[in-house]
Tab-separated table of C-alpha atoms in Angstrom:
chain	number	residue	atom	x	y	z
A	231	MET	CA	84.642	42.916	-35.820
A	232	ARG	CA	88.725	44.180	-37.240
A	233	GLN	CA	88.237	47.220	-39.475
A	234	ILE	CA	89.260	47.630	-42.963
A	235	THR	CA	90.447	50.800	-44.668
A	236	LEU	CA	89.317	51.815	-47.794
A	237	GLY	CA	92.074	52.645	-49.733
A	238	ARG	CA	92.854	56.538	-50.662
A	239	THR	CA	89.119	56.938	-49.163
A	240	GLY	CA	90.161	56.994	-45.810
A	241	LEU	CA	86.863	55.267	-44.712
A	242	SER	CA	87.293	52.375	-42.122
A	243	VAL	CA	84.842	49.614	-42.428
A	244	CYS	CA	83.904	46.961	-41.172
A	245	GLU	CA	85.521	44.099	-42.383
A	246	THR	CA	82.237	41.800	-42.897
A	247	GLY	CA	80.771	44.004	-46.311
A	248	PHE	CA	77.053	43.821	-47.190
A	249	GLY	CA	76.032	43.000	-50.957
A	250	ALA	CA	72.815	43.810	-51.525
A	251	LEU	CA	71.388	42.138	-54.587
A	252	PRO	CA	70.417	38.880	-52.888
A	253	ILE	CA	67.606	41.098	-51.000
A	254	GLN	CA	65.588	42.002	-54.124
A	255	ARG	CA	64.471	38.187	-54.063
A	256	ILE	CA	62.672	38.979	-50.457
A	257	SER	CA	59.863	40.766	-49.336
A	258	ARG	CA	60.718	45.001	-48.359
A	259	GLU	CA	59.866	43.499	-44.617
A	260	ASP	CA	62.541	40.828	-44.256
A	261	ALA	CA	64.835	43.464	-46.626
A	262	ALA	CA	64.798	45.876	-44.415
A	263	GLY	CA	65.015	43.263	-41.162
A	264	LEU	CA	67.759	41.437	-42.341
A	265	LEU	CA	69.553	44.771	-43.353
A	266	ARG	CA	68.410	46.191	-39.627
A	267	TYR	CA	70.135	43.435	-38.268
A	268	ALA	CA	73.096	43.502	-40.116
A	269	ARG	CA	74.011	47.093	-38.413
A	270	ALA	CA	72.920	46.048	-35.104
A	271	GLN	CA	75.592	44.086	-35.406
A	272	GLY	CA	78.136	46.128	-36.493
A	273	VAL	CA	78.290	46.085	-40.895
A	274	ASN	CA	78.529	49.350	-41.809
A	275	PHE	CA	78.973	49.260	-45.552
A	276	PHE	CA	76.018	48.355	-47.608
A	277	ASP	CA	76.646	47.948	-51.279
A	278	THR	CA	74.192	47.992	-54.135
A	279	ALA	CA	73.279	48.511	-57.782
A	280	ARG	CA	70.795	50.582	-59.686
A	281	GLY	CA	70.647	47.211	-61.785
A	282	TYR	CA	68.845	45.174	-58.286
A	283	THR	CA	66.096	45.824	-59.512
A	284	ASP	CA	64.348	47.046	-55.956
A	285	SER	CA	67.453	47.123	-54.084
A	286	GLU	CA	68.128	50.043	-53.306
A	287	GLU	CA	64.318	50.751	-52.341
A	288	LYS	CA	65.083	48.279	-49.503
A	289	LEU	CA	67.599	49.876	-48.350
A	290	GLY	CA	66.518	53.118	-48.215
A	291	TYR	CA	63.100	52.432	-46.804
A	292	ALA	CA	65.622	50.281	-43.933
A	293	PHE	CA	67.397	53.353	-42.958
A	294	SER	CA	65.529	56.457	-44.182
A	295	GLY	CA	67.039	58.718	-41.365
A	296	ALA	CA	69.097	56.556	-39.795
A	297	ARG	CA	72.177	57.064	-42.077
A	298	GLU	CA	74.389	57.713	-39.140
A	299	GLY	CA	77.293	55.220	-39.477
A	300	ILE	CA	76.542	54.070	-42.928
A	301	TYR	CA	78.375	53.724	-45.720
A	302	LEU	CA	76.551	53.428	-49.066
A	303	ALA	CA	77.730	52.713	-52.004
A	304	THR	CA	75.766	52.143	-55.583
A	305	LYS	CA	75.923	51.876	-59.147
A	306	SER	CA	75.030	52.937	-62.787
A	307	MET	CA	75.717	50.692	-66.021
A	308	ALA	CA	74.786	53.621	-68.314
A	309	ARG	CA	77.728	54.082	-70.033
A	310	SER	CA	77.111	58.049	-71.217
A	311	ARG	CA	77.858	60.900	-68.574
A	312	SER	CA	73.604	62.040	-69.337
A	313	ALA	CA	72.022	58.835	-68.803
A	314	ALA	CA	75.132	57.703	-65.687
A	315	LEU	CA	73.828	61.153	-64.109
A	316	ALA	CA	70.103	60.198	-64.462
A	317	GLU	CA	70.388	57.056	-63.495
A	318	LEU	CA	72.673	58.389	-60.022
A	319	ASP	CA	69.184	60.827	-58.935
A	320	THR	CA	67.414	57.736	-59.446
A	321	SER	CA	69.101	56.145	-57.338
A	322	LEU	CA	69.617	58.703	-54.330
A	323	SER	CA	65.914	59.367	-54.549
A	324	LEU	CA	65.016	55.526	-53.894
A	325	LEU	CA	68.637	55.464	-50.880
A	326	LYS	CA	66.185	58.750	-49.498
A	327	THR	CA	69.183	60.247	-49.162
A	328	ASP	CA	71.123	63.504	-51.006
A	329	HIS	CA	74.429	62.085	-51.806
A	330	VAL	CA	75.811	58.230	-51.103
A	331	ASP	CA	79.969	57.237	-49.672
A	332	LEU	CA	80.491	55.559	-53.394
A	333	TRP	CA	79.494	55.446	-56.799
A	334	GLN	CA	81.155	53.512	-58.846
A	335	LEU	CA	80.703	52.434	-63.590
A	336	HIS	CA	79.024	49.221	-63.175
A	337	CYS	CA	79.879	45.789	-65.059
A	338	LEU	CA	82.733	47.781	-67.123
A	339	PRO	CA	84.000	45.805	-70.075
A	340	GLU	CA	85.915	48.882	-70.804
A	341	LEU	CA	87.644	51.610	-69.168
A	342	PRO	CA	85.845	54.875	-70.608
A	343	ASP	CA	87.861	57.655	-72.127
A	344	PRO	CA	89.034	60.157	-69.756
A	345	ASN	CA	89.317	62.853	-71.470
A	346	ASP	CA	86.198	62.840	-73.354
A	347	PRO	CA	83.322	64.838	-71.900
A	348	GLU	CA	79.825	63.185	-72.715
A	349	SER	CA	81.809	59.661	-70.919
A	350	ALA	CA	80.487	57.854	-68.158
A	351	TYR	CA	84.204	59.224	-66.076
A	352	ALA	CA	83.155	62.270	-66.840
A	353	ALA	CA	79.999	61.799	-65.135
A	354	LEU	CA	81.113	60.301	-61.482
A	355	LEU	CA	83.701	63.655	-61.630
A	356	GLU	CA	80.596	65.307	-61.856
A	357	ALA	CA	78.761	63.570	-59.113
A	358	ARG	CA	81.826	64.256	-56.820
A	359	ARG	CA	82.135	67.757	-57.679
A	360	ALA	CA	78.767	68.310	-56.450
A	361	GLY	CA	78.697	66.351	-53.324
A	362	LYS	CA	76.257	63.761	-54.642
A	363	THR	CA	79.658	61.023	-54.077
A	364	ARG	CA	82.209	60.900	-51.871
A	365	PHE	CA	83.981	59.481	-54.061
A	366	ILE	CA	84.395	57.173	-57.555
A	367	GLY	CA	84.939	53.217	-58.325
A	368	MET	CA	84.489	50.869	-60.728
A	369	THR	CA	83.184	47.228	-61.285
A	370	ALA	CA	84.187	44.886	-63.792
A	371	HIS	CA	84.308	40.964	-64.041
A	372	ARG	CA	87.109	40.903	-67.061
A	373	LEU	CA	90.946	40.842	-65.291
A	374	ASP	CA	92.705	43.103	-67.449
A	375	VAL	CA	89.975	46.062	-67.524
A	376	ALA	CA	90.383	45.893	-63.325
A	377	LEU	CA	94.641	46.181	-63.474
A	378	ALA	CA	93.763	48.620	-66.612
A	379	ALA	CA	91.726	50.709	-63.480
A	380	ALA	CA	94.025	50.204	-61.052
A	381	GLU	CA	97.229	51.470	-63.010
A	382	SER	CA	95.188	54.775	-64.189
A	383	GLY	CA	94.911	55.826	-60.470
A	384	LEU	CA	91.991	57.587	-62.180
A	385	TYR	CA	89.491	55.652	-59.664
A	386	ASP	CA	89.684	55.534	-55.730
A	387	THR	CA	87.657	51.473	-55.587
A	388	ILE	CA	87.897	48.498	-57.755
A	389	GLN	CA	85.486	45.984	-57.129
A	390	PHE	CA	86.082	42.540	-59.007
A	391	PRO	CA	85.222	39.885	-58.639
A	392	LEU	CA	87.503	36.807	-55.621
A	393	ASN	CA	87.614	33.799	-53.800
A	394	TYR	CA	89.439	30.763	-53.261
A	395	LEU	CA	88.774	29.843	-57.023
A	396	SER	CA	90.788	32.823	-58.545
A	397	THR	CA	93.739	32.742	-60.270
A	398	PRO	CA	97.192	33.544	-59.548
A	399	GLU	CA	97.172	36.290	-62.085
A	400	GLU	CA	93.653	37.477	-60.288
A	401	LEU	CA	94.779	37.601	-57.091
A	402	LYS	CA	97.669	40.252	-58.308
A	403	LEU	CA	95.597	42.502	-58.581
A	404	ILE	CA	95.323	42.878	-54.802
A	405	HIS	CA	98.543	43.567	-54.527
A	406	LEU	CA	98.761	45.772	-56.816
A	407	CYS	CA	95.906	47.728	-55.724
A	408	ARG	CA	97.773	48.476	-52.835
A	409	GLU	CA	100.718	49.278	-53.862
A	410	LYS	CA	98.373	51.693	-55.594
A	411	ASN	CA	96.774	52.637	-52.252
A	412	ILE	CA	92.999	52.184	-54.043
A	413	GLY	CA	90.517	49.924	-52.495
A	414	LEU	CA	89.852	47.013	-53.790
A	415	ILE	CA	86.100	45.656	-52.743
A	416	ALA	CA	86.125	41.564	-53.415
A	417	MET	CA	82.505	40.623	-54.815
A	418	LYS	CA	81.458	36.727	-56.483
A	419	GLY	CA	83.123	35.801	-52.214
A	420	MET	CA	80.952	32.612	-52.688
A	421	SER	CA	81.577	32.374	-56.256
A	422	GLY	CA	77.411	32.770	-56.241
A	423	GLY	CA	76.609	30.104	-54.290
A	424	LEU	CA	78.548	27.307	-55.888
A	425	ILE	CA	81.496	27.404	-53.210
A	426	SER	CA	80.793	24.747	-50.500
A	427	SER	CA	82.407	26.910	-47.072
A	428	PRO	CA	81.193	30.145	-46.068
A	429	ARG	CA	83.807	29.828	-43.049
A	430	ALA	CA	86.388	28.697	-45.783
A	431	ALA	CA	85.951	31.813	-47.810
A	432	TYR	CA	85.457	33.619	-44.416
A	433	ALA	CA	89.521	33.311	-43.778
A	434	PHE	CA	91.558	33.018	-47.855
A	435	LEU	CA	90.067	36.599	-48.122
A	436	ALA	CA	90.871	37.623	-44.553
A	437	ARG	CA	94.162	37.168	-45.736
A	438	TYR	CA	94.985	39.754	-47.021
A	439	ASP	CA	94.398	43.391	-45.312
A	440	ASN	CA	93.521	45.328	-47.941
A	441	VAL	CA	90.340	43.916	-49.238
A	442	LEU	CA	86.449	44.391	-48.800
A	443	PRO	CA	84.646	41.114	-49.148
A	444	VAL	CA	81.021	42.204	-49.782
A	445	TRP	CA	78.848	38.709	-49.574
A	446	GLY	CA	75.731	38.843	-50.917
A	447	VAL	CA	73.624	37.449	-48.557
A	448	GLN	CA	68.800	37.274	-47.797
A	449	LYS	CA	68.517	35.210	-44.276
A	450	CYS	CA	70.466	36.466	-41.049
A	451	GLY	CA	71.576	32.675	-41.202
A	452	GLU	CA	73.996	33.785	-43.851
A	453	LEU	CA	75.129	37.053	-42.841
A	454	ASP	CA	75.857	35.472	-39.278
A	455	ASP	CA	78.401	32.487	-40.636
A	456	PHE	CA	80.908	35.628	-41.381
A	457	LEU	CA	79.774	37.490	-38.439
A	458	GLN	CA	81.025	34.899	-36.112
A	459	ALA	CA	84.115	34.241	-38.587
A	460	ALA	CA	85.277	37.387	-37.864
A	461	ARG	CA	84.389	37.481	-34.452
A	462	GLU	CA	86.577	34.643	-34.188
A	463	GLY	CA	89.129	35.672	-36.218
A	464	LEU	CA	88.987	32.982	-38.230
A	465	THR	CA	91.962	31.557	-39.800
A	466	LEU	CA	92.636	29.214	-42.939
A	467	THR	CA	93.028	25.937	-41.006
A	468	PRO	CA	94.174	22.367	-42.133
A	469	ASP	CA	90.653	21.345	-42.457
A	470	LEU	CA	89.758	24.646	-43.714
A	471	GLN	CA	92.226	24.649	-46.809
A	472	ALA	CA	91.373	20.916	-47.796
A	473	ALA	CA	87.919	21.841	-48.421
A	474	VAL	CA	88.987	25.039	-50.491
A	475	GLU	CA	91.348	22.567	-51.942
A	476	ALA	CA	88.165	20.267	-52.589
A	477	ASP	CA	85.863	22.797	-54.679
A	478	ARG	CA	89.285	23.788	-56.341
A	479	LYS	CA	89.025	20.114	-58.232
A	480	THR	CA	85.668	20.723	-58.653
A	481	LEU	CA	85.218	23.759	-60.082
A	482	GLN	CA	87.762	24.478	-62.936
A	483	GLY	CA	87.327	25.823	-65.991
A	484	GLY	CA	83.556	27.302	-67.915
A	485	PHE	CA	81.302	27.189	-65.343
A	486	CYS	CA	78.748	30.190	-64.697
A	487	ARG	CA	79.357	32.108	-61.615
A	488	GLY	CA	75.633	33.631	-61.071
A	489	CYS	CA	76.542	36.451	-62.063
A	490	GLY	CA	72.928	37.214	-63.732
A	491	TYR	CA	74.138	40.080	-65.940
A	492	CYS	CA	72.557	37.760	-69.013
A	493	GLU	CA	69.338	36.634	-68.093
A	494	ALA	CA	67.727	39.955	-68.519
A	495	VAL	CA	68.448	40.338	-72.014
A	496	CYS	CA	67.262	36.849	-72.977
A	497	PRO	CA	64.081	37.145	-74.889
A	498	MET	CA	62.906	33.949	-73.808
A	499	GLY	CA	62.624	34.375	-70.509
A	500	ILE	CA	65.260	31.308	-70.185
A	501	PRO	CA	65.778	31.637	-66.333
A	502	ILE	CA	69.812	31.350	-66.837
A	503	HIS	CA	71.331	32.249	-63.787
A	504	ASP	CA	69.956	28.670	-62.588
A	505	ALA	CA	70.299	26.841	-65.922
A	506	ALA	CA	73.339	26.874	-66.525
A	507	ARG	CA	74.485	25.993	-64.222
A	508	MET	CA	72.438	22.856	-63.037
A	509	GLN	CA	74.270	20.276	-63.012
A	510	LEU	CA	76.897	21.769	-60.241
A	511	MET	CA	73.499	23.000	-58.348
A	512	LEU	CA	72.225	19.330	-58.089
A	513	GLY	CA	76.097	18.136	-57.129
A	514	ARG	CA	75.784	20.272	-53.814
A	515	ALA	CA	72.832	21.272	-52.600
A	516	PRO	CA	69.887	18.836	-51.357
A	517	TRP	CA	69.493	17.734	-55.014
A	518	GLN	CA	64.844	17.977	-54.251
A	519	SER	CA	64.729	21.323	-53.666
A	520	TYR	CA	66.014	21.206	-57.719
A	521	THR	CA	63.042	18.645	-59.147
A	522	THR	CA	59.920	20.048	-58.398
A	523	PRO	CA	57.327	20.532	-61.071
A	524	ALA	CA	57.878	24.778	-60.375
A	525	TRP	CA	62.145	23.488	-61.499
A	526	ILE	CA	60.925	20.986	-64.336
A	527	LYS	CA	59.158	23.572	-66.090
A	528	LYS	CA	61.986	26.490	-65.370
A	529	MET	CA	64.678	23.643	-66.910
A	530	GLN	CA	62.042	23.092	-70.134
A	531	THR	CA	62.199	26.747	-71.402
A	532	VAL	CA	65.664	26.085	-72.258
A	533	GLU	CA	64.311	24.327	-74.818
A	534	LYS	CA	62.668	27.624	-76.089
A	535	CYS	CA	66.931	28.386	-76.737
A	536	LEU	CA	66.946	30.668	-79.905
A	537	HIS	CA	70.521	31.076	-79.703
A	538	CYS	CA	70.852	33.927	-80.533
A	539	GLY	CA	74.142	34.659	-78.670
A	540	ARG	CA	72.565	37.785	-76.532
A	541	CYS	CA	73.409	35.714	-73.150
A	542	ALA	CA	76.997	35.087	-74.348
A	543	ALA	CA	77.971	38.527	-75.771
A	544	ARG	CA	76.966	39.991	-72.134
A	545	CYS	CA	78.961	37.173	-70.562
A	546	PRO	CA	81.473	38.593	-68.302
A	547	TYR	CA	83.527	35.275	-68.157
A	548	GLU	CA	82.971	35.165	-72.246
A	549	LEU	CA	81.408	31.668	-72.064
A	550	ASP	CA	79.485	29.748	-74.422
A	551	THR	CA	76.744	30.150	-72.415
A	552	PRO	CA	73.962	28.290	-74.723
A	553	ALA	CA	76.048	25.039	-74.930
A	554	LEU	CA	76.387	25.772	-71.321
A	555	LEU	CA	72.667	25.751	-71.061
A	556	GLN	CA	71.951	22.602	-73.054
A	557	GLU	CA	73.982	20.841	-71.382
A	558	ASN	CA	72.748	21.795	-67.982
A	559	TYR	CA	69.810	20.989	-69.619
A	560	ARG	CA	70.159	17.280	-71.055
A	561	TYR	CA	72.423	16.600	-67.885
A	562	PHE	CA	68.964	17.543	-65.699
A	563	GLN	CA	66.921	15.063	-67.867
A	564	ASP	CA	68.775	12.546	-66.765
A	565	PHE	CA	68.602	12.754	-63.515
A	566	CYS	CA	65.003	13.262	-63.073
A	567	ARG	CA	64.638	10.531	-65.185
A	568	LYS	CA	66.805	8.418	-63.214
A	569	LYS	CA	64.640	9.346	-60.371
A	570	GLY	CA	61.718	8.538	-61.548
A	571	LEU	CA	60.640	12.648	-61.973
A	572	LEU	CA	60.033	12.659	-65.866
């Protein structure tokens, strides 16, 4: 498979990166099997985060004693030097390694002050000096923050949502990172599972030779879709372009991307990641999977919403999350009534 040079890091990585957020949803043994399968297929870049519950632990279990040829990347959402360094030590312990190849500040709402000795950016520099990370980076969901990071030249890599739903303004980040020789990692290549065609998703991003997609997968079959496309050297054919245009018509405006950053702060335990985009899921997946008694019970938790605004404050896309929950819950109820389920 094609190799991508990750900007000034010089790392040559397989064009199919592994996004390890979804493995928190499967067992340790299943995760280890999937990770080892990916490695056997040539995948060598694995991206996780301290905030992905037990994802780091599962990576450590899968690859302990077999690190050769593997590039590990993790992240911290801490916003101070001391807290970030403490999180890095936890990450290294769970990953069963003495260093990562890339350590990133996770989901930055704004860039930390590089001149503040107690900032999270100071933690990046200290970790690099100590040999706990080889390279430093940042991730963001806000375009202005990602562009500012690229212009600053302070980060070896930038991770940002990029897929065929991206706007022309968002795609400018690709060209800026090429100019600045910054490694660009594309997350949300399938827009949180809402994009309908893995092959079109692959072909769209493959047009950019400086972009490394990290695909979030939790089954070997999901990974195989991207591996097969890579082996074919798939390009954006007219049929695939038609799939792109169909999704662009459906997925416009303020829809939930399913990033999950809001869910942990909900005091009522509402499954916002799913509930806020249920209307889209019912129209894009077998509806029977989302209308079981268990799902009906989950969706009914929306009735407990306090409208406290905590979820909206955490949304990197600045969505009115409580309103989105109510809209999707009403649709779900009507849908279930029409199917005789309520």
